Short mmCIF file of C-alpha atoms in Angstrom, two decimals:
data_model
loop_
_atom_site.label_atom_id
_atom_site.label_comp_id
_atom_site.label_asym_id
_atom_site.label_seq_id
_atom_site.Cartn_x
_atom_site.Cartn_y
_atom_site.Cartn_z
CA GLY A 1 -101.42 -102.96 29.05
CA GLU A 2 -104.89 -103.83 27.98
CA SER A 3 -105.70 -107.49 27.93
CA VAL A 4 -108.47 -110.01 27.67
CA GLY A 5 -108.51 -112.61 30.39
CA LEU A 6 -110.41 -115.65 31.47
CA HIS A 7 -111.50 -116.45 35.00
CA LEU A 8 -110.91 -120.20 34.82
CA PRO A 9 -108.25 -122.08 32.91
CA THR A 10 -110.25 -125.37 32.93
CA LEU A 11 -113.91 -126.26 33.16
CA SER A 12 -115.31 -129.76 33.55
CA VAL A 13 -119.01 -130.44 32.90
CA GLN A 14 -121.24 -133.45 32.61
CA GLU A 15 -122.58 -134.34 29.19
CA GLY A 16 -125.99 -132.80 28.75
CA ASP A 17 -125.40 -129.99 31.23
CA ASN A 18 -125.03 -126.36 30.26
CA SER A 19 -121.54 -124.81 30.21
CA ILE A 20 -120.67 -121.22 30.98
CA ILE A 21 -117.26 -119.85 30.07
CA ASN A 22 -116.41 -116.38 31.34
CA CYS A 23 -114.12 -113.67 30.11
CA ALA A 24 -113.13 -110.22 31.38
CA TYR A 25 -111.88 -107.46 29.16
CA SER A 26 -110.27 -104.18 30.12
CA ASN A 27 -110.32 -102.00 27.00
CA SER A 28 -113.41 -99.83 27.21
CA ALA A 29 -112.85 -98.81 23.59
CA SER A 30 -113.45 -102.37 22.36
CA ASP A 31 -116.73 -102.62 20.50
CA TYR A 32 -116.61 -106.05 18.92
CA PHE A 33 -116.20 -109.38 20.69
CA ILE A 34 -115.67 -112.87 19.38
CA TRP A 35 -115.61 -116.40 20.74
CA TYR A 36 -113.44 -119.09 19.19
CA LYS A 37 -113.21 -122.84 19.72
CA GLN A 38 -109.91 -124.63 19.22
CA GLU A 39 -109.80 -128.40 19.06
CA SER A 40 -106.58 -130.33 19.45
CA GLY A 41 -104.42 -130.08 16.34
CA LYS A 42 -106.61 -127.47 14.67
CA GLY A 43 -106.73 -123.72 14.35
CA PRO A 44 -109.25 -121.55 16.24
CA GLN A 45 -112.72 -121.81 14.77
CA PHE A 46 -115.15 -118.88 14.88
CA ILE A 47 -118.22 -119.64 17.00
CA ILE A 48 -120.16 -116.44 17.57
CA ASP A 49 -119.62 -112.71 17.80
CA ILE A 50 -121.36 -109.74 19.35
CA ARG A 51 -121.21 -105.99 18.84
CA SER A 52 -121.17 -103.58 21.74
CA ASN A 53 -124.65 -102.26 20.91
CA MET A 54 -126.06 -105.65 21.92
CA ASP A 55 -126.03 -107.48 25.23
CA LYS A 56 -127.07 -110.93 24.05
CA ARG A 57 -126.78 -112.96 20.90
CA GLN A 58 -127.83 -116.52 20.27
CA GLY A 59 -126.59 -119.13 17.87
CA GLN A 60 -127.09 -122.82 17.56
CA ARG A 61 -126.78 -124.11 21.16
CA VAL A 62 -124.57 -121.13 22.04
CA THR A 63 -125.36 -117.77 23.57
CA VAL A 64 -122.99 -114.89 24.16
CA LEU A 65 -123.73 -112.33 26.84
CA LEU A 66 -122.03 -108.96 27.05
CA ASN A 67 -122.05 -106.79 30.15
CA LYS A 68 -120.33 -103.54 29.29
CA THR A 69 -120.82 -102.11 32.75
CA VAL A 70 -118.44 -104.63 34.30
CA LYS A 71 -116.56 -105.44 31.09
CA HIS A 72 -117.58 -109.06 31.12
CA LEU A 73 -118.30 -111.54 28.36
CA SER A 74 -119.62 -115.07 28.66
CA LEU A 75 -120.28 -118.00 26.38
CA GLN A 76 -123.07 -120.37 27.26
CA ILE A 77 -123.26 -123.78 25.62
CA ALA A 78 -126.54 -125.61 26.01
CA ALA A 79 -126.70 -129.40 26.41
CA THR A 80 -122.94 -129.80 26.26
CA GLN A 81 -121.73 -132.70 24.14
CA PRO A 82 -118.42 -134.59 24.02
CA GLY A 83 -117.67 -132.82 20.74
CA ASP A 84 -117.67 -129.53 22.61
CA SER A 85 -114.47 -130.50 24.41
CA ALA A 86 -111.92 -127.92 23.30
CA VAL A 87 -110.18 -124.72 24.31
CA TYR A 88 -112.39 -121.65 24.06
CA PHE A 89 -110.96 -118.16 23.50
CA CYS A 90 -112.63 -114.82 23.82
CA ALA A 91 -111.31 -111.92 21.79
CA GLU A 92 -111.94 -108.20 21.59
CA ARG A 93 -111.38 -105.56 18.99
CA ASN A 94 -111.91 -101.90 18.34
CA THR A 95 -113.40 -101.95 14.86
CA GLY A 96 -111.49 -98.79 13.97
CA GLY A 97 -108.28 -100.80 14.14
CA PHE A 98 -106.78 -104.08 13.04
CA LYS A 99 -105.64 -105.56 16.26
CA THR A 100 -107.61 -108.33 17.92
CA ILE A 101 -106.68 -109.16 21.50
CA PHE A 102 -107.12 -112.80 22.44
CA GLY A 103 -107.65 -114.26 25.86
CA ALA A 104 -105.51 -117.10 27.15
CA GLY A 105 -108.27 -119.69 26.71
CA THR A 106 -110.35 -122.02 28.86
CA ARG A 107 -110.16 -125.76 28.37
CA LEU A 108 -113.59 -127.39 28.49
CA PHE A 109 -113.78 -131.08 29.44
CA VAL A 110 -117.05 -132.89 28.88
CA LYS A 111 -117.57 -136.00 31.00
CA ALA A 112 -119.71 -138.76 29.54
CA ASP B 1 -117.23 -121.09 4.10
CA VAL B 2 -113.96 -119.26 4.48
CA LYS B 3 -110.97 -121.41 3.75
CA VAL B 4 -107.53 -120.50 5.05
CA THR B 5 -104.91 -123.01 4.01
CA GLN B 6 -101.44 -123.31 5.44
CA SER B 7 -99.04 -125.20 3.25
CA SER B 8 -97.52 -127.46 5.91
CA ARG B 9 -98.97 -128.98 9.07
CA TYR B 10 -95.58 -130.01 10.44
CA LEU B 11 -92.13 -128.72 9.58
CA VAL B 12 -88.68 -129.50 10.99
CA LYS B 13 -85.77 -127.19 10.18
CA ARG B 14 -82.26 -126.55 11.45
CA THR B 15 -80.87 -123.54 13.25
CA GLY B 16 -79.77 -120.87 10.79
CA GLU B 17 -81.96 -122.02 7.92
CA LYS B 18 -84.26 -119.62 6.11
CA VAL B 19 -87.81 -120.88 6.56
CA PHE B 20 -90.91 -120.01 4.54
CA LEU B 21 -94.44 -120.55 5.82
CA GLU B 22 -97.17 -120.09 3.26
CA CYS B 23 -100.82 -119.18 3.71
CA VAL B 24 -103.61 -118.85 1.16
CA GLN B 25 -107.20 -117.65 1.66
CA ASP B 26 -110.07 -118.00 -0.78
CA MET B 27 -112.47 -115.26 0.41
CA ASP B 28 -110.88 -112.23 -1.21
CA HIS B 29 -110.09 -110.80 2.24
CA GLU B 30 -108.07 -107.63 2.50
CA ASN B 31 -106.51 -108.43 5.85
CA MET B 32 -104.17 -111.29 6.63
CA PHE B 33 -102.31 -112.09 9.85
CA TRP B 34 -99.57 -114.29 11.22
CA TYR B 35 -99.60 -115.39 14.86
CA ARG B 36 -97.59 -117.75 16.95
CA GLN B 37 -99.21 -119.76 19.70
CA ASP B 38 -97.23 -120.99 22.67
CA PRO B 39 -98.44 -122.70 25.87
CA GLY B 40 -99.23 -120.14 28.54
CA LEU B 41 -98.67 -117.21 26.17
CA GLY B 42 -101.72 -117.47 23.95
CA LEU B 43 -101.85 -115.97 20.48
CA ARG B 44 -99.26 -113.32 19.71
CA LEU B 45 -99.36 -111.23 16.56
CA ILE B 46 -96.17 -111.29 14.48
CA TYR B 47 -97.15 -109.32 11.37
CA PHE B 48 -100.24 -108.38 9.47
CA SER B 49 -101.12 -107.00 6.07
CA TYR B 50 -104.14 -104.93 5.05
CA ASP B 51 -103.45 -104.88 1.33
CA VAL B 52 -101.17 -106.29 -1.32
CA LYS B 53 -97.55 -105.27 -0.72
CA MET B 54 -98.51 -103.66 2.59
CA LYS B 55 -97.29 -104.97 5.92
CA GLU B 56 -97.36 -103.86 9.53
CA LYS B 57 -95.43 -105.12 12.53
CA GLY B 58 -97.34 -106.84 15.25
CA ASP B 59 -96.22 -107.41 18.81
CA ILE B 60 -93.29 -109.76 18.17
CA PRO B 61 -91.85 -109.10 14.69
CA GLU B 62 -88.19 -109.64 15.58
CA GLY B 63 -86.60 -112.44 13.58
CA TYR B 64 -89.47 -112.55 11.07
CA SER B 65 -90.45 -110.89 7.83
CA VAL B 66 -93.48 -111.24 5.57
CA SER B 67 -94.44 -110.99 1.93
CA ARG B 68 -97.80 -110.18 0.35
CA GLU B 69 -97.38 -110.17 -3.42
CA LYS B 70 -100.91 -111.36 -4.14
CA LYS B 71 -104.10 -110.67 -2.26
CA GLU B 72 -104.79 -114.30 -1.45
CA ARG B 73 -101.31 -115.22 -0.26
CA PHE B 74 -99.35 -114.15 2.81
CA SER B 75 -95.94 -115.62 3.54
CA LEU B 76 -94.04 -115.62 6.82
CA ILE B 77 -90.26 -115.81 6.60
CA LEU B 78 -87.86 -116.76 9.35
CA GLU B 79 -84.66 -115.16 8.11
CA SER B 80 -82.32 -117.32 10.21
CA ALA B 81 -84.24 -119.83 12.27
CA SER B 82 -83.45 -120.18 15.95
CA THR B 83 -84.63 -122.72 18.51
CA ASN B 84 -86.78 -120.11 20.27
CA GLN B 85 -88.87 -119.92 17.12
CA THR B 86 -90.12 -123.45 17.65
CA SER B 87 -93.86 -122.92 17.91
CA MET B 88 -97.29 -123.31 16.37
CA TYR B 89 -97.81 -120.71 13.65
CA LEU B 90 -101.31 -119.65 12.73
CA CYS B 91 -102.42 -117.65 9.71
CA ALA B 92 -105.72 -115.76 9.67
CA SER B 93 -107.67 -113.52 7.33
CA SER B 94 -110.56 -111.09 7.68
CA GLY B 95 -112.58 -108.61 5.65
CA ASN B 96 -112.32 -104.85 5.40
CA ARG B 97 -110.90 -102.77 8.19
CA GLY B 98 -113.70 -101.17 10.14
CA SER B 99 -116.10 -103.99 9.43
CA ASN B 100 -117.26 -106.24 12.22
CA GLN B 101 -115.94 -109.47 10.83
CA PRO B 102 -114.05 -112.16 12.70
CA GLN B 103 -110.66 -113.44 11.70
CA HIS B 104 -110.71 -116.92 10.20
CA PHE B 105 -107.79 -119.20 10.92
CA GLY B 106 -105.93 -121.95 9.19
CA ASP B 107 -105.09 -125.20 11.00
CA GLY B 108 -101.58 -124.08 11.81
CA THR B 109 -98.04 -125.15 11.08
CA ARG B 110 -96.16 -126.78 13.92
CA LEU B 111 -92.56 -125.74 13.36
CA SER B 112 -89.63 -127.33 15.14
CA ILE B 113 -86.17 -125.79 14.92
CA LEU B 114 -83.38 -128.18 15.83
#
């Protein structure tokens, strides 16, 4: 079946460095992509989204890149802080439907 | 900001009990969802609703039912709880179908069935 996956289950970075979290998707019909952050004991929190007619979108310290040719999505976090430590999920959806497919998640550790 | 509130953070019930998990959203969203989250399995969709009194099965509806009597409230019901339903349950809501809007989640209910 179609799925959203992540290349790395864990990522460890030094405080102040940039983090890059990668995600592959397989449904070519997906046209909307979302990144979530989930801290321990909390629900997933929306970070940033991107539509398939874009290849880059920036937020506050975060950038999402979309490469439709290779079906790849990435989340870049600039100047990573201890508060960024969490599990990050990518998700995809076909906006004609209801179903959102979530990746398994990558755990980001930030070393002080 | 969107607020999705789940009535309990932690819940302990016994096998065979009927269990109700409640979720309320304050953004007038049409769509509401129930997921369970288990280590190594990620988020799995149990049921969703796109309107009052409407419901659709997700990927793992067996052993569950739902109720959407009011737009802001979506209830998940475990008809006869079993130990394999011990999990983290997450409620989410989103705007109109066809719109590019993310789902917003509550903080979850960690349910233990003994």
